Coordinates of N, CA, C and O in Angstrom, one line a residue:
X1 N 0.8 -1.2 0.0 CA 0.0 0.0 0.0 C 0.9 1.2 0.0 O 1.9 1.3 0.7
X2 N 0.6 2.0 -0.6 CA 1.5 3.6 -1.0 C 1.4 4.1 0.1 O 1.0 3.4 1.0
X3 N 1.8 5.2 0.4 CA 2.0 6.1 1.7 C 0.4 7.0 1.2 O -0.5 7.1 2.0
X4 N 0.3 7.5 0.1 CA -1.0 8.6 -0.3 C -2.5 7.3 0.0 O -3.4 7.7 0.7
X5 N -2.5 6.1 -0.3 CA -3.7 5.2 -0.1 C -3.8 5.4 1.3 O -4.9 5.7 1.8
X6 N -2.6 5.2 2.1 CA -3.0 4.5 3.6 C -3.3 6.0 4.2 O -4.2 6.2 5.0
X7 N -2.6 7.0 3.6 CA -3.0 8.8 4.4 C -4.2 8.7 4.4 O -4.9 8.8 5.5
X8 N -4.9 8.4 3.2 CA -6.3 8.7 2.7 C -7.8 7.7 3.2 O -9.0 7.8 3.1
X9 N -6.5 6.6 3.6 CA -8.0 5.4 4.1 C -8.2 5.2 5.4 O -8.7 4.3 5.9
X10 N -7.5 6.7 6.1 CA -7.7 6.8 7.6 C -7.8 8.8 8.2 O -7.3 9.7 7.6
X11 N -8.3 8.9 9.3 CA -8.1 10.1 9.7 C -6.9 10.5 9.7 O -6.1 9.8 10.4
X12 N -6.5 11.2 9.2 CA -4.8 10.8 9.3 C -4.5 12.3 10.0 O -3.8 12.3 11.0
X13 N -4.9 13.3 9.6 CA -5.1 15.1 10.0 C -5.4 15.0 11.1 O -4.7 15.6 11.9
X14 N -6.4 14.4 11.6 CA -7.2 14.5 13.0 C -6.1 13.6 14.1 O -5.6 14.2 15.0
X15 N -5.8 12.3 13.8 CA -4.6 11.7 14.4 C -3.3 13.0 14.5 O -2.9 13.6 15.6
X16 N -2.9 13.2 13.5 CA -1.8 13.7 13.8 C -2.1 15.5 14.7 O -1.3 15.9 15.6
X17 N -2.9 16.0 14.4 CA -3.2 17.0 15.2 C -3.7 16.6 16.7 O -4.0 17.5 17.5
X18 N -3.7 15.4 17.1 CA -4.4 14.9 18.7 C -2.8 14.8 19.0 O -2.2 15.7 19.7
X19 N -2.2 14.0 18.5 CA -0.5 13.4 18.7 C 0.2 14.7 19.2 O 0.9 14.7 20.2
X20 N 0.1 16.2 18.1 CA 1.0 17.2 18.2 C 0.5 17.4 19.5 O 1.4 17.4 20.4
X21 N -0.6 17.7 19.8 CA -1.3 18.9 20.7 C -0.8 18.7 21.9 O -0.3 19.5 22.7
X22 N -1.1 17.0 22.2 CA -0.6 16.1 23.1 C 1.3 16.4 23.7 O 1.9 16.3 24.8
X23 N 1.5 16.6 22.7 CA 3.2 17.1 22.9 C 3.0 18.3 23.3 O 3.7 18.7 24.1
X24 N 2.2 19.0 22.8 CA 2.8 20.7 23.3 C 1.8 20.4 24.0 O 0.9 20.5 23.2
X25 N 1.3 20.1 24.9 CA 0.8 20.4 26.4 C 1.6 19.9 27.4 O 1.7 20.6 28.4
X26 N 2.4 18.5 27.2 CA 3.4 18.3 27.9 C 4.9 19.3 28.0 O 5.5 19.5 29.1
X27 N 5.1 19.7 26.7 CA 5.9 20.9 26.4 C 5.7 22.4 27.0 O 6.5 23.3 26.9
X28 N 4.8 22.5 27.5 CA 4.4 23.5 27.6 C 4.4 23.2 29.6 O 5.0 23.9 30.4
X29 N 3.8 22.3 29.7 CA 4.0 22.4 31.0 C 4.9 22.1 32.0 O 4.9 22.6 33.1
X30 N 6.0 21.2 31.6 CA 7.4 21.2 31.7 C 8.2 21.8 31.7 O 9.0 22.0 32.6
X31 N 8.0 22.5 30.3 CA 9.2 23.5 30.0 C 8.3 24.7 29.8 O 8.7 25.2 28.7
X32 N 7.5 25.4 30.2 CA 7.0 26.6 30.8 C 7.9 27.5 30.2 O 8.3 28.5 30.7
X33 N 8.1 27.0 28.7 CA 8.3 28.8 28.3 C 9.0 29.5 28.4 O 8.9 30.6 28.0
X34 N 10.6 28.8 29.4 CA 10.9 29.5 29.9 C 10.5 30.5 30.9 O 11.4 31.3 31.4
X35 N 9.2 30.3 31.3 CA 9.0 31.4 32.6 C 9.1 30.6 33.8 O 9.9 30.8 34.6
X36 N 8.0 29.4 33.8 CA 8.1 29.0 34.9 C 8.0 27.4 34.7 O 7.1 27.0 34.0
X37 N 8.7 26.6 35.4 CA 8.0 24.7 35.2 C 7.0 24.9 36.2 O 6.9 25.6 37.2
X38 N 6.3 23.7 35.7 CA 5.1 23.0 36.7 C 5.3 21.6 37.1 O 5.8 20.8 36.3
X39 N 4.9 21.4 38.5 CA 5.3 20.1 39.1 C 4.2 19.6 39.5 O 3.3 20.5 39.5
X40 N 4.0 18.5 40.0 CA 2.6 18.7 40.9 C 2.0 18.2 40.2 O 2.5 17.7 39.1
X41 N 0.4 18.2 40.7 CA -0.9 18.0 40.1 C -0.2 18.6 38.3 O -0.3 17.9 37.4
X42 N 0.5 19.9 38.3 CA -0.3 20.4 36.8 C 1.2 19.5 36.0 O 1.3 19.1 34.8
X43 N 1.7 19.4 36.6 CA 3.1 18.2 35.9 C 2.3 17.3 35.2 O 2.0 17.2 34.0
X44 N 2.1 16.4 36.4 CA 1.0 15.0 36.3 C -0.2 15.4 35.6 O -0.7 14.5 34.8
X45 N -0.7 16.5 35.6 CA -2.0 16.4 34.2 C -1.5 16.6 32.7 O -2.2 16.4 31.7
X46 N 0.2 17.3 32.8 CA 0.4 17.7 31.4 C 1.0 16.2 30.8 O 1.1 15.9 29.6
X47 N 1.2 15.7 31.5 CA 1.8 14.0 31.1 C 1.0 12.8 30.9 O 1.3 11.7 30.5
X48 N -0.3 13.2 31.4 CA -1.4 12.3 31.2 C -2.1 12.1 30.0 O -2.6 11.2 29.4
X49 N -2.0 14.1 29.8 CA -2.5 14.4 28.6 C -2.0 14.2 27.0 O -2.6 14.1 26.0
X50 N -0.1 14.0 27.5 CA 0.6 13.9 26.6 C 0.3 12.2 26.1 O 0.4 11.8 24.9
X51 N 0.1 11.3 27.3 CA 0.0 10.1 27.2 C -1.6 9.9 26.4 O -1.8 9.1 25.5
X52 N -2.3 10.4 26.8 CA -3.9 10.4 26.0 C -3.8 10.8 24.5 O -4.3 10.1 23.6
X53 N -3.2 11.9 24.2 CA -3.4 12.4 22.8 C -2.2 11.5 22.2 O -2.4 11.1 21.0
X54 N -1.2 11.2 22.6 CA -0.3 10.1 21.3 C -0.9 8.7 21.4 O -0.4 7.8 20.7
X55 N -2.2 8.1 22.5 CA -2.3 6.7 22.2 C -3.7 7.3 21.6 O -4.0 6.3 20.8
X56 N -4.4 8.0 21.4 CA -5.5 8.5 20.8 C -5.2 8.7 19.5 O -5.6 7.9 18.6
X57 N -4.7 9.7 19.2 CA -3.5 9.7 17.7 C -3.5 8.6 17.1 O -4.0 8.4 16.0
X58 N -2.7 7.4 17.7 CA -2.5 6.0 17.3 C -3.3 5.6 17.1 O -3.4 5.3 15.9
X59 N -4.3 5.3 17.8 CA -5.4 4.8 18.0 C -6.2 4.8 16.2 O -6.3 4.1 15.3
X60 N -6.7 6.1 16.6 CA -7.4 6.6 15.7 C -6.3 6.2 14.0 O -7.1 5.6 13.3
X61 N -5.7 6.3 13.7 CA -4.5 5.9 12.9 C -4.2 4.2 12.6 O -3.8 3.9 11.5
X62 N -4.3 3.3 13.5 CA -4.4 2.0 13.4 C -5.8 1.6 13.3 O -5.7 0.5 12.6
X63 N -6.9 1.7 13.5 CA -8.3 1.9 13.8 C -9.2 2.8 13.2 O -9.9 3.6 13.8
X64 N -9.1 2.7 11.9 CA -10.0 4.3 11.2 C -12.1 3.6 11.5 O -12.9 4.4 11.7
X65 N -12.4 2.5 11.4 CA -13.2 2.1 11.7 C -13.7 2.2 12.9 O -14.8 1.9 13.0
X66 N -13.1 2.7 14.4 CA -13.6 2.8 15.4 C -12.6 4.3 16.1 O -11.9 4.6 17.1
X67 N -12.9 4.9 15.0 CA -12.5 7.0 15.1 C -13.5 7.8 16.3 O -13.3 8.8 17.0
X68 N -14.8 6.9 16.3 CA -15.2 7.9 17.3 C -14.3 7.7 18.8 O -13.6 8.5 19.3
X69 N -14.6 6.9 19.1 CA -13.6 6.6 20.7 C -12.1 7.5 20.8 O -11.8 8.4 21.7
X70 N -11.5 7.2 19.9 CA -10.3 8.3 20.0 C -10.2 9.9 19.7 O -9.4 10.8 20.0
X71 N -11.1 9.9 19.1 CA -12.0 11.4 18.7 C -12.7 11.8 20.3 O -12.4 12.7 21.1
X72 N -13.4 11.2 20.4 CA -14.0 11.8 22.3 C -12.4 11.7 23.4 O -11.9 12.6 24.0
X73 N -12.1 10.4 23.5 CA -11.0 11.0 24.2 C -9.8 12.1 24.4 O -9.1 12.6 25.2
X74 N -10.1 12.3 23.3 CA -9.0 13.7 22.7 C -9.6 14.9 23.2 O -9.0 15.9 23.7
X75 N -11.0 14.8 23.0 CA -12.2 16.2 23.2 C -11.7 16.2 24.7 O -11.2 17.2 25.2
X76 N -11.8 15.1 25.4 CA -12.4 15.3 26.8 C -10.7 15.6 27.0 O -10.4 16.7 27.5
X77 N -9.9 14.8 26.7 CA -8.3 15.6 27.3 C -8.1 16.8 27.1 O -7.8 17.5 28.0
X78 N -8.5 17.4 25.6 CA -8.5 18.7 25.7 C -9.4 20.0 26.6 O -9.1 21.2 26.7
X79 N -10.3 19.5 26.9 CA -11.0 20.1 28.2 C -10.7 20.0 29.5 O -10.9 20.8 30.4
X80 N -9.8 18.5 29.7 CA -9.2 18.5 31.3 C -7.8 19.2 30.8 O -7.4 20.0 31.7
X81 N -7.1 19.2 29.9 CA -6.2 19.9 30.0 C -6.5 21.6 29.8 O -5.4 22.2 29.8
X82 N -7.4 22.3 29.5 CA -8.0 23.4 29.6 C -7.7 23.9 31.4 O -6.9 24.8 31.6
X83 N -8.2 23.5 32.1 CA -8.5 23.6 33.9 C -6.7 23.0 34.1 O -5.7 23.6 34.6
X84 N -6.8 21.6 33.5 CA -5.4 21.4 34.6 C -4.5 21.5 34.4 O -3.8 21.6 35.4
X85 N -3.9 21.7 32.9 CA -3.0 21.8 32.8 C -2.1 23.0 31.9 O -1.8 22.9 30.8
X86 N -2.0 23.7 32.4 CA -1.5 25.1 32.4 C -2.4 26.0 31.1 O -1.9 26.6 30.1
X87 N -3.6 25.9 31.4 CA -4.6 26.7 30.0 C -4.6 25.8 29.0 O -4.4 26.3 27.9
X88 N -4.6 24.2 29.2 CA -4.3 23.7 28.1 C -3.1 24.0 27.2 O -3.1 24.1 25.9
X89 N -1.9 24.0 28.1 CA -0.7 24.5 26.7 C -0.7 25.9 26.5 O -0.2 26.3 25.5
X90 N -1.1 26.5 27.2 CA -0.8 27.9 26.8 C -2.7 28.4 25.2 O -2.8 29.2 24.3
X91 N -3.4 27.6 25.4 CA -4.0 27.3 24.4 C -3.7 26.9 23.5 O -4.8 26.8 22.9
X92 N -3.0 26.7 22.9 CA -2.5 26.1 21.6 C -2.6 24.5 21.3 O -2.9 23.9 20.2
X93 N -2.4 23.6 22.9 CA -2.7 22.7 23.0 C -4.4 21.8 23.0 O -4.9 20.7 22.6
X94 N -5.0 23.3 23.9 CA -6.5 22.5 23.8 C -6.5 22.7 22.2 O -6.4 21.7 21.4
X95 N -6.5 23.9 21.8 CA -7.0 24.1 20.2 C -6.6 22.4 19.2 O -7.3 21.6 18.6
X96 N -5.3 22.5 19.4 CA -4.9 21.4 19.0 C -5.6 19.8 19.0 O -6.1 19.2 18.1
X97 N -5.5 19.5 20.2 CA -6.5 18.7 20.5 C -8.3 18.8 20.1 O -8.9 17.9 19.5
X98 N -8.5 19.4 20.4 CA -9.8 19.8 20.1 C -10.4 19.6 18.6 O -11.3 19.0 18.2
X99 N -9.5 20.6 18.1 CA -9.1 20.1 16.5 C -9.2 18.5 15.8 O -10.0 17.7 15.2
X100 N -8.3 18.6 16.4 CA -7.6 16.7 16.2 C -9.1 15.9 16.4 O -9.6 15.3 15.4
X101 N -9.7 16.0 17.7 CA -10.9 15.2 18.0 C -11.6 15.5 17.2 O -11.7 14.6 16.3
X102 N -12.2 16.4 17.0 CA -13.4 16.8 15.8 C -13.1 16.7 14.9 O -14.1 16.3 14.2
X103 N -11.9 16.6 14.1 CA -11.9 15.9 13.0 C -11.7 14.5 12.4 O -11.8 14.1 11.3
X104 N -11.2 13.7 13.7 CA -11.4 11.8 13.8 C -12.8 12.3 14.2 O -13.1 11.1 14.3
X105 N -13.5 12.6 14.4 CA -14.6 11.9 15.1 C -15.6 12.2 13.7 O -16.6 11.5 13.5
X106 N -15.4 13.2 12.9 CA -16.6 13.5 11.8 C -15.5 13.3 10.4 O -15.6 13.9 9.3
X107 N -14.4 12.3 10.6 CA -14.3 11.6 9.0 C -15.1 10.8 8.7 O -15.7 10.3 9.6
X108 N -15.3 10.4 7.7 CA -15.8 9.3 6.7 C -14.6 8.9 5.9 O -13.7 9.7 5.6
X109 N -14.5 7.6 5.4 CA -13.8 6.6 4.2 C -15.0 7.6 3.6 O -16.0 8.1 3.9
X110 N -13.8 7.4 2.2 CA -14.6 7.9 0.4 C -15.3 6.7 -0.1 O -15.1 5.5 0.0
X111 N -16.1 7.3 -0.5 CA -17.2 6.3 -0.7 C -16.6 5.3 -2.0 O -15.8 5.7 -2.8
X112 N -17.4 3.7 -1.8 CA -16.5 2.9 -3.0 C -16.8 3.8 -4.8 O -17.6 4.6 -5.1
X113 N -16.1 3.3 -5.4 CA -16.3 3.4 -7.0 C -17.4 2.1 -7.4 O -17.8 1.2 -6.7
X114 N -17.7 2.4 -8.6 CA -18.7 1.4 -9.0 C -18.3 0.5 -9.0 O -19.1 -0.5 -8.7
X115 N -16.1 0.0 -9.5 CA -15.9 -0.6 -10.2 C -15.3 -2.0 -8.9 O -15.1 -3.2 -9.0
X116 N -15.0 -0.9 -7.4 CA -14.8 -1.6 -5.9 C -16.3 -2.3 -5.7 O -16.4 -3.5 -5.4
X117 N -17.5 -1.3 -5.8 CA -19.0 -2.0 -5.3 C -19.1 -3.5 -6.4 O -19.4 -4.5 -5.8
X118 N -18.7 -3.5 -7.8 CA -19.0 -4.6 -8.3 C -18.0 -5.8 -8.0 O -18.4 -7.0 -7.9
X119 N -16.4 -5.4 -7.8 CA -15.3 -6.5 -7.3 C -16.2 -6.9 -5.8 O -16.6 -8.0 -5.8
X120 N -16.6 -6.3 -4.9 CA -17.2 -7.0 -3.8 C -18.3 -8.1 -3.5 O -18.6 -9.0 -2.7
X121 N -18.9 -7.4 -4.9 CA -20.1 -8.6 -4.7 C -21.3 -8.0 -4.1 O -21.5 -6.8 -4.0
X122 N -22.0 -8.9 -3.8 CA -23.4 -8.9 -3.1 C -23.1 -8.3 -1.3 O -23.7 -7.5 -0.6
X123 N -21.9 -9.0 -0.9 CA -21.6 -9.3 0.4 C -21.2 -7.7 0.8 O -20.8 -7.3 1.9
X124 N -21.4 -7.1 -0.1 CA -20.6 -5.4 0.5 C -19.6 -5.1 1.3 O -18.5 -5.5 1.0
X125 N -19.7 -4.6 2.1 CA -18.7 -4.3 3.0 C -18.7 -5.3 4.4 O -18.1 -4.9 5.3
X126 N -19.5 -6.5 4.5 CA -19.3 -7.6 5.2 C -18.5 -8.7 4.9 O -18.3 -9.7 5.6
X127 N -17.8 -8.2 3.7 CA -16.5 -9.5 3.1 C -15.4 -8.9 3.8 O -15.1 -7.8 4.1
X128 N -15.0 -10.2 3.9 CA -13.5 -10.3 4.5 C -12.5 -10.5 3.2 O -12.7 -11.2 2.2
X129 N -11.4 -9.5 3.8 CA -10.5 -10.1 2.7 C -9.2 -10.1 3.4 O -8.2 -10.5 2.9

């Protein structure tokens, strides 16, 4: 399979925008910019969050058939990281996230061609191959 088939036969935008977001909230709460680090509770929420949006990323990326679950997890990280962990990244991170979720969660696969509906058969999209 090509690198353009497999981009295209999964959320691939939405994954990778949960993955980034995920890093700059960890980024952000660690390394504070330079102004200040956070330890603590907001340490432990930016690392939880980093840990949610890269297995949600994946998730969504290995699994394009079951996008909503890693699409809501993302939403909801990006809201607990809003409160806990440092404005969400400075904002950049909920945005990111937020992003990321809403768009795994409202892809669609392109619909088949005439020439996929007739190689399938009767059996549609219940064949295994």
């Amino acid at each position: 399979m090509s690198w353009a088939v497999w981009r295209r036969s999964r959320p691939f935008w939405g994954g990778l925008l949960i993955m980034v977001g995920g890093l700059e909230g960890v980024w952000t709460t660690w390394g504070g910019l330079g102004l200040v680090q956070f330890s603590g509770l907001a340490g432990a929420t930016g690392w939880l969050v980093c840990a949610v949006g890269l297995a949600s990323g994946g998730l969504a990326w290995w699994a394009p058939g079951r996008r909503i679950l890693p699409g809501v997890l993302a939403l909801a990280a990006a809201f607990v990281s809003l409160v806990m962990a440092n404005l969400g990244g400075l904002f950049l991170g909920f945005l990111l996230l937020s992003t990321g979720g809403t768009m795994t969660v409202t892809w669609a696969p392109a619909p088949y061609s005439e020439e996929e509906r007739q190689r399938r058969g009767s059996l549609g999209d219940r064949q295994v191959q």
